[in-house]
Amino acid sequence: MPTVENASPADDSNPAEATWIASQDWATASASPQYRAAVVDLLGALAYGELAAFERLAEDAKLAPTLDDKAELAAMASAEFHHFERLRDRLTKIEAEPTAAMEPFAQGVDAFHRQTAPSDWLEGLVKAYVGDSIASDFYREVASHLDTDTRALVLGVLDDTGHGNFAVEKVRAAIEADPRCGGRLALWARRLMGEALSQAQRVVAERDALSTMLVGGVDGMAAGFDLAAVGEMFTRITKAHTKRMAALGLAA
């Protein structure tokens, strides 16, 4: 992705143009081949992310200390798989082959999960809460520039599966029982923050259609969402991360 430092100020001369795509439905917006390609990329990235989240939560359930905890994670994994199914079905409906749409993102997502494999139950909870939330924040930012139909789908699959409150409760209880684990988990969360932001940037930088969408070049779409706005977007994501760290009882 181009650096934010080289950005030029946004052109606000035509505010209506900034919402040109966001005010349209899919049938109208998809007339633009560039926009359609960007949406297929976005849905492919989201679909593989949800599939990977399902696999990870199912694996993390093995680390759960109690049967209740195991059942809770299994339920969350099931919710992630249902999200994947919705995205897969949407890709099929818009005549995009789901596997082909997901494949460009599989290597990067898998690499992220290999690099951030938790060593224990608590690290797994922090990863789900921090790492998944950063990804969700990123996709919600993108969703504001989508057509009405695609935006509704994306926001729907980003709904909290309940993992947030569950993770906060368990991590805070663990820190209260053993304050020493707080420092270790704080360092872990900071690492996750860096890796998750890098992954989000790679998703955009490596796909021309998504990159063009974010910097405002798809047939007038997202005018004003230039490189400076991209920088502001990541600043908002970072601030949200700081709040989540506080909720966990960890220092950002």
One Martini backbone bead per residue (centre of mass of N, CA, C, O) as a GRO file, in nm:
protein
  252
    1MET     BB    1   0.096   0.034   0.022
    2PRO     BB    2   0.089   0.344   0.019
    3THR     BB    3   0.200   0.603   0.181
    4VAL     BB    4   0.066   0.845   0.383
    5GLU     BB    5   0.282   1.073   0.349
    6ASN     BB    6   0.201   1.099   0.021
    7ALA     BB    7  -0.051   1.238   0.066
    8SER     BB    8  -0.330   1.403  -0.040
    9PRO     BB    9  -0.572   1.595  -0.012
   10ALA     BB   10  -0.891   1.591  -0.004
   11ASP     BB   11  -1.164   1.603  -0.232
   12ASP     BB   12  -1.464   1.806  -0.151
   13SER     BB   13  -1.620   1.916  -0.415
   14ASN     BB   14  -1.790   1.616  -0.430
   15PRO     BB   15  -1.974   1.458  -0.203
   16ALA     BB   16  -2.168   1.280  -0.373
   17GLU     BB   17  -1.946   1.094  -0.496
   18ALA     BB   18  -1.868   0.942  -0.228
   19THR     BB   19  -2.182   0.797  -0.241
   20TRP     BB   20  -2.242   0.651  -0.506
   21ILE     BB   21  -2.226   0.349  -0.425
   22ALA     BB   22  -2.355   0.348  -0.130
   23SER     BB   23  -2.655   0.419  -0.273
   24GLN     BB   24  -2.648   0.144  -0.407
   25ASP     BB   25  -2.713  -0.138  -0.552
   26TRP     BB   26  -2.590  -0.416  -0.693
   27ALA     BB   27  -2.716  -0.402  -0.977
   28THR     BB   28  -2.586  -0.120  -1.030
   29ALA     BB   29  -2.285  -0.130  -0.928
   30SER     BB   30  -2.197  -0.396  -1.105
   31ALA     BB   31  -2.146  -0.246  -1.380
   32SER     BB   32  -1.869  -0.228  -1.258
   33PRO     BB   33  -1.594  -0.416  -1.298
   34GLN     BB   34  -1.417  -0.307  -1.067
   35TYR     BB   35  -1.620  -0.335  -0.841
   36ARG     BB   36  -1.677  -0.633  -0.867
   37ALA     BB   37  -1.385  -0.724  -0.812
   38ALA     BB   38  -1.370  -0.605  -0.526
   39VAL     BB   39  -1.601  -0.775  -0.404
   40VAL     BB   40  -1.487  -1.053  -0.460
   41ASP     BB   41  -1.238  -1.011  -0.290
   42LEU     BB   42  -1.374  -0.943  -0.024
   43LEU     BB   43  -1.544  -1.205   0.002
   44GLY     BB   44  -1.303  -1.397  -0.016
   45ALA     BB   45  -1.151  -1.296   0.234
   46LEU     BB   46  -1.381  -1.340   0.435
   47ALA     BB   47  -1.437  -1.639   0.387
   48TYR     BB   48  -1.158  -1.744   0.468
   49GLY     BB   49  -1.155  -1.616   0.749
   50GLU     BB   50  -1.399  -1.780   0.856
   51LEU     BB   51  -1.285  -2.060   0.806
   52ALA     BB   52  -1.033  -2.021   0.984
   53ALA     BB   53  -1.188  -1.954   1.245
   54PHE     BB   54  -1.325  -2.222   1.274
   55GLU     BB   55  -1.069  -2.394   1.294
   56ARG     BB   56  -0.941  -2.246   1.538
   57LEU     BB   57  -1.169  -2.279   1.748
   58ALA     BB   58  -1.174  -2.584   1.739
   59GLU     BB   59  -0.881  -2.610   1.837
   60ASP     BB   60  -0.902  -2.435   2.102
   61ALA     BB   61  -1.102  -2.624   2.253
   62LYS     BB   62  -0.873  -2.823   2.348
   63LEU     BB   63  -0.767  -2.599   2.572
   64ALA     BB   64  -0.994  -2.618   2.749
   65PRO     BB   65  -1.055  -2.653   3.099
   66THR     BB   66  -1.365  -2.694   3.029
   67LEU     BB   67  -1.665  -2.794   2.911
   68ASP     BB   68  -1.795  -2.518   2.889
   69ASP     BB   69  -1.568  -2.389   2.722
   70LYS     BB   70  -1.578  -2.585   2.489
   71ALA     BB   71  -1.874  -2.525   2.409
   72GLU     BB   72  -1.839  -2.224   2.353
   73LEU     BB   73  -1.634  -2.254   2.118
   74ALA     BB   74  -1.805  -2.437   1.941
   75ALA     BB   75  -2.030  -2.227   1.893
   76MET     BB   76  -1.844  -2.016   1.757
   77ALA     BB   77  -1.751  -2.192   1.526
   78SER     BB   78  -2.032  -2.229   1.405
   79ALA     BB   79  -2.082  -1.929   1.342
   80GLU     BB   80  -1.846  -1.898   1.144
   81PHE     BB   81  -1.951  -2.106   0.938
   82HIS     BB   82  -2.211  -1.956   0.868
   83HIS     BB   83  -2.069  -1.713   0.752
   84PHE     BB   84  -1.929  -1.860   0.527
   85GLU     BB   85  -2.186  -1.958   0.383
   86ARG     BB   86  -2.295  -1.679   0.308
   87LEU     BB   87  -2.054  -1.595   0.132
   88ARG     BB   88  -2.053  -1.831  -0.062
   89ASP     BB   89  -2.346  -1.786  -0.165
   90ARG     BB   90  -2.297  -1.501  -0.274
   91LEU     BB   91  -2.086  -1.569  -0.484
   92THR     BB   92  -2.268  -1.756  -0.645
   93LYS     BB   93  -2.494  -1.547  -0.707
   94ILE     BB   94  -2.264  -1.353  -0.861
   95GLU     BB   95  -2.084  -1.552  -1.034
   96ALA     BB   96  -1.867  -1.667  -0.825
   97GLU     BB   97  -1.603  -1.862  -0.744
   98PRO     BB   98  -1.524  -1.932  -0.428
   99THR     BB   99  -1.242  -2.060  -0.441
  100ALA     BB  100  -1.115  -1.847  -0.630
  101ALA     BB  101  -1.171  -1.607  -0.430
  102MET     BB  102  -0.996  -1.729  -0.184
  103GLU     BB  103  -0.704  -1.817  -0.273
  104PRO     BB  104  -0.539  -1.537  -0.258
  105PHE     BB  105  -0.573  -1.551   0.086
  106ALA     BB  106  -0.468  -1.813   0.218
  107GLN     BB  107  -0.166  -1.768   0.269
  108GLY     BB  108  -0.186  -1.516   0.453
  109VAL     BB  109  -0.373  -1.631   0.670
  110ASP     BB  110  -0.202  -1.878   0.744
  111ALA     BB  111   0.050  -1.719   0.826
  112PHE     BB  112  -0.076  -1.565   1.057
  113HIS     BB  113  -0.153  -1.819   1.227
  114ARG     BB  114   0.133  -1.929   1.253
  115GLN     BB  115   0.261  -1.664   1.388
  116THR     BB  116  -0.011  -1.678   1.609
  117ALA     BB  117   0.021  -1.919   1.788
  118PRO     BB  118  -0.098  -2.038   2.064
  119SER     BB  119   0.019  -2.172   2.386
  120ASP     BB  120  -0.269  -2.108   2.516
  121TRP     BB  121  -0.578  -2.033   2.623
  122LEU     BB  122  -0.535  -1.725   2.670
  123GLU     BB  123  -0.406  -1.658   2.398
  124GLY     BB  124  -0.652  -1.747   2.234
  125LEU     BB  125  -0.848  -1.535   2.346
  126VAL     BB  126  -0.688  -1.283   2.269
  127LYS     BB  127  -0.681  -1.338   1.970
  128ALA     BB  128  -0.985  -1.338   1.917
  129TYR     BB  129  -1.035  -1.050   2.031
  130VAL     BB  130  -0.810  -0.885   1.886
  131GLY     BB  131  -0.764  -0.996   1.597
  132ASP     BB  132  -1.064  -1.012   1.502
  133SER     BB  133  -1.136  -0.713   1.564
  134ILE     BB  134  -0.946  -0.581   1.365
  135ALA     BB  135  -1.065  -0.710   1.114
  136SER     BB  136  -1.354  -0.604   1.157
  137ASP     BB  137  -1.287  -0.305   1.148
  138PHE     BB  138  -1.179  -0.302   0.862
  139TYR     BB  139  -1.441  -0.412   0.718
  140ARG     BB  140  -1.628  -0.185   0.819
  141GLU     BB  141  -1.488   0.040   0.672
  142VAL     BB  142  -1.532  -0.075   0.388
  143ALA     BB  143  -1.849  -0.102   0.398
  144SER     BB  144  -1.911   0.212   0.369
  145HIS     BB  145  -1.831   0.168   0.034
  146LEU     BB  146  -2.077  -0.001  -0.027
  147ASP     BB  147  -2.327  -0.144  -0.127
  148THR     BB  148  -2.618  -0.219   0.028
  149ASP     BB  149  -2.608  -0.531   0.001
  150THR     BB  150  -2.311  -0.586   0.079
  151ARG     BB  151  -2.308  -0.436   0.346
  152ALA     BB  152  -2.517  -0.613   0.495
  153LEU     BB  153  -2.355  -0.872   0.480
  154VAL     BB  154  -2.090  -0.787   0.614
  155LEU     BB  155  -2.215  -0.692   0.884
  156GLY     BB  156  -2.346  -0.965   0.952
  157VAL     BB  157  -2.069  -1.140   0.963
  158LEU     BB  158  -1.949  -0.932   1.198
  159ASP     BB  159  -2.093  -1.032   1.415
  160ASP     BB  160  -2.096  -1.111   1.726
  161THR     BB  161  -2.045  -1.441   1.880
  162GLY     BB  162  -1.949  -1.381   2.202
  163HIS     BB  163  -1.634  -1.372   2.246
  164GLY     BB  164  -1.580  -1.107   2.385
  165ASN     BB  165  -1.710  -1.146   2.668
  166PHE     BB  166  -1.576  -1.416   2.726
  167ALA     BB  167  -1.281  -1.321   2.715
  168VAL     BB  168  -1.290  -1.100   2.927
  169GLU     BB  169  -1.377  -1.272   3.166
  170LYS     BB  170  -1.139  -1.481   3.159
  171VAL     BB  171  -0.895  -1.287   3.164
  172ARG     BB  172  -0.961  -1.124   3.420
  173ALA     BB  173  -0.967  -1.370   3.608
  174ALA     BB  174  -0.672  -1.457   3.559
  175ILE     BB  175  -0.538  -1.191   3.658
  176GLU     BB  176  -0.657  -1.198   3.943
  177ALA     BB  177  -0.524  -1.475   4.016
  178ASP     BB  178  -0.260  -1.380   3.814
  179PRO     BB  179  -0.089  -1.095   3.756
  180ARG     BB  180   0.159  -1.200   3.586
  181CYS     BB  181  -0.004  -1.259   3.310
  182GLY     BB  182  -0.049  -0.967   3.205
  183GLY     BB  183   0.224  -0.907   3.066
  184ARG     BB  184   0.222  -1.137   2.864
  185LEU     BB  185  -0.053  -1.062   2.725
  186ALA     BB  186   0.026  -0.778   2.636
  187LEU     BB  187   0.252  -0.862   2.444
  188TRP     BB  188   0.075  -1.041   2.268
  189ALA     BB  189  -0.126  -0.821   2.176
  190ARG     BB  190   0.083  -0.641   2.033
  191ARG     BB  191   0.162  -0.846   1.824
  192LEU     BB  192  -0.118  -0.884   1.702
  193MET     BB  193  -0.154  -0.598   1.606
  194GLY     BB  194   0.078  -0.592   1.401
  195GLU     BB  195  -0.008  -0.841   1.232
  196ALA     BB  196  -0.299  -0.750   1.159
  197LEU     BB  197  -0.227  -0.488   1.011
  198SER     BB  198  -0.043  -0.616   0.802
  199GLN     BB  199  -0.260  -0.799   0.681
  200ALA     BB  200  -0.454  -0.577   0.590
  201GLN     BB  201  -0.252  -0.435   0.400
  202ARG     BB  202  -0.199  -0.680   0.215
  203VAL     BB  203  -0.482  -0.728   0.108
  204VAL     BB  204  -0.476  -0.458  -0.049
  205ALA     BB  205  -0.194  -0.439  -0.197
  206GLU     BB  206  -0.235  -0.730  -0.363
  207ARG     BB  207  -0.515  -0.589  -0.466
  208ASP     BB  208  -0.616  -0.376  -0.698
  209ALA     BB  209  -0.922  -0.343  -0.646
  210LEU     BB  210  -0.906  -0.275  -0.344
  211SER     BB  211  -0.710  -0.042  -0.360
  212THR     BB  212  -0.882   0.136  -0.544
  213MET     BB  213  -1.121   0.158  -0.353
  214LEU     BB  214  -0.970   0.294  -0.105
  215VAL     BB  215  -0.846   0.545  -0.296
  216GLY     BB  216  -1.052   0.630  -0.520
  217GLY     BB  217  -1.098   0.467  -0.851
  218VAL     BB  218  -1.406   0.361  -0.897
  219ASP     BB  219  -1.591   0.540  -1.078
  220GLY     BB  220  -1.588   0.756  -0.820
  221MET     BB  221  -1.543   0.591  -0.590
  222ALA     BB  222  -1.456   0.717  -0.287
  223ALA     BB  223  -1.433   1.002  -0.281
  224GLY     BB  224  -1.191   1.105  -0.032
  225PHE     BB  225  -1.062   0.807   0.005
  226ASP     BB  226  -0.764   0.848   0.062
  227LEU     BB  227  -0.463   0.812   0.203
  228ALA     BB  228  -0.538   0.978   0.451
  229ALA     BB  229  -0.793   0.808   0.517
  230VAL     BB  230  -0.644   0.547   0.563
  231GLY     BB  231  -0.484   0.647   0.805
  232GLU     BB  232  -0.735   0.711   0.978
  233MET     BB  233  -0.843   0.429   0.987
  234PHE     BB  234  -0.600   0.303   1.146
  235THR     BB  235  -0.635   0.487   1.389
  236ARG     BB  236  -0.913   0.383   1.475
  237ILE     BB  237  -0.826   0.091   1.516
  238THR     BB  238  -0.618   0.151   1.739
  239LYS     BB  239  -0.817   0.275   1.943
  240ALA     BB  240  -0.995   0.023   1.972
  241HIS     BB  241  -0.770  -0.153   2.083
  242THR     BB  242  -0.719   0.004   2.344
  243LYS     BB  243  -1.001  -0.051   2.462
  244ARG     BB  244  -0.978  -0.360   2.469
  245MET     BB  245  -0.740  -0.377   2.657
  246ALA     BB  246  -0.887  -0.249   2.895
  247ALA     BB  247  -1.109  -0.466   2.915
  248LEU     BB  248  -0.886  -0.692   2.983
  249GLY     BB  249  -0.653  -0.550   3.170
  250LEU     BB  250  -0.450  -0.418   2.960
  251ALA     BB  251  -0.166  -0.285   2.833
  252ALA     BB  252  -0.100  -0.093   2.537
   0.00000   0.00000   0.00000
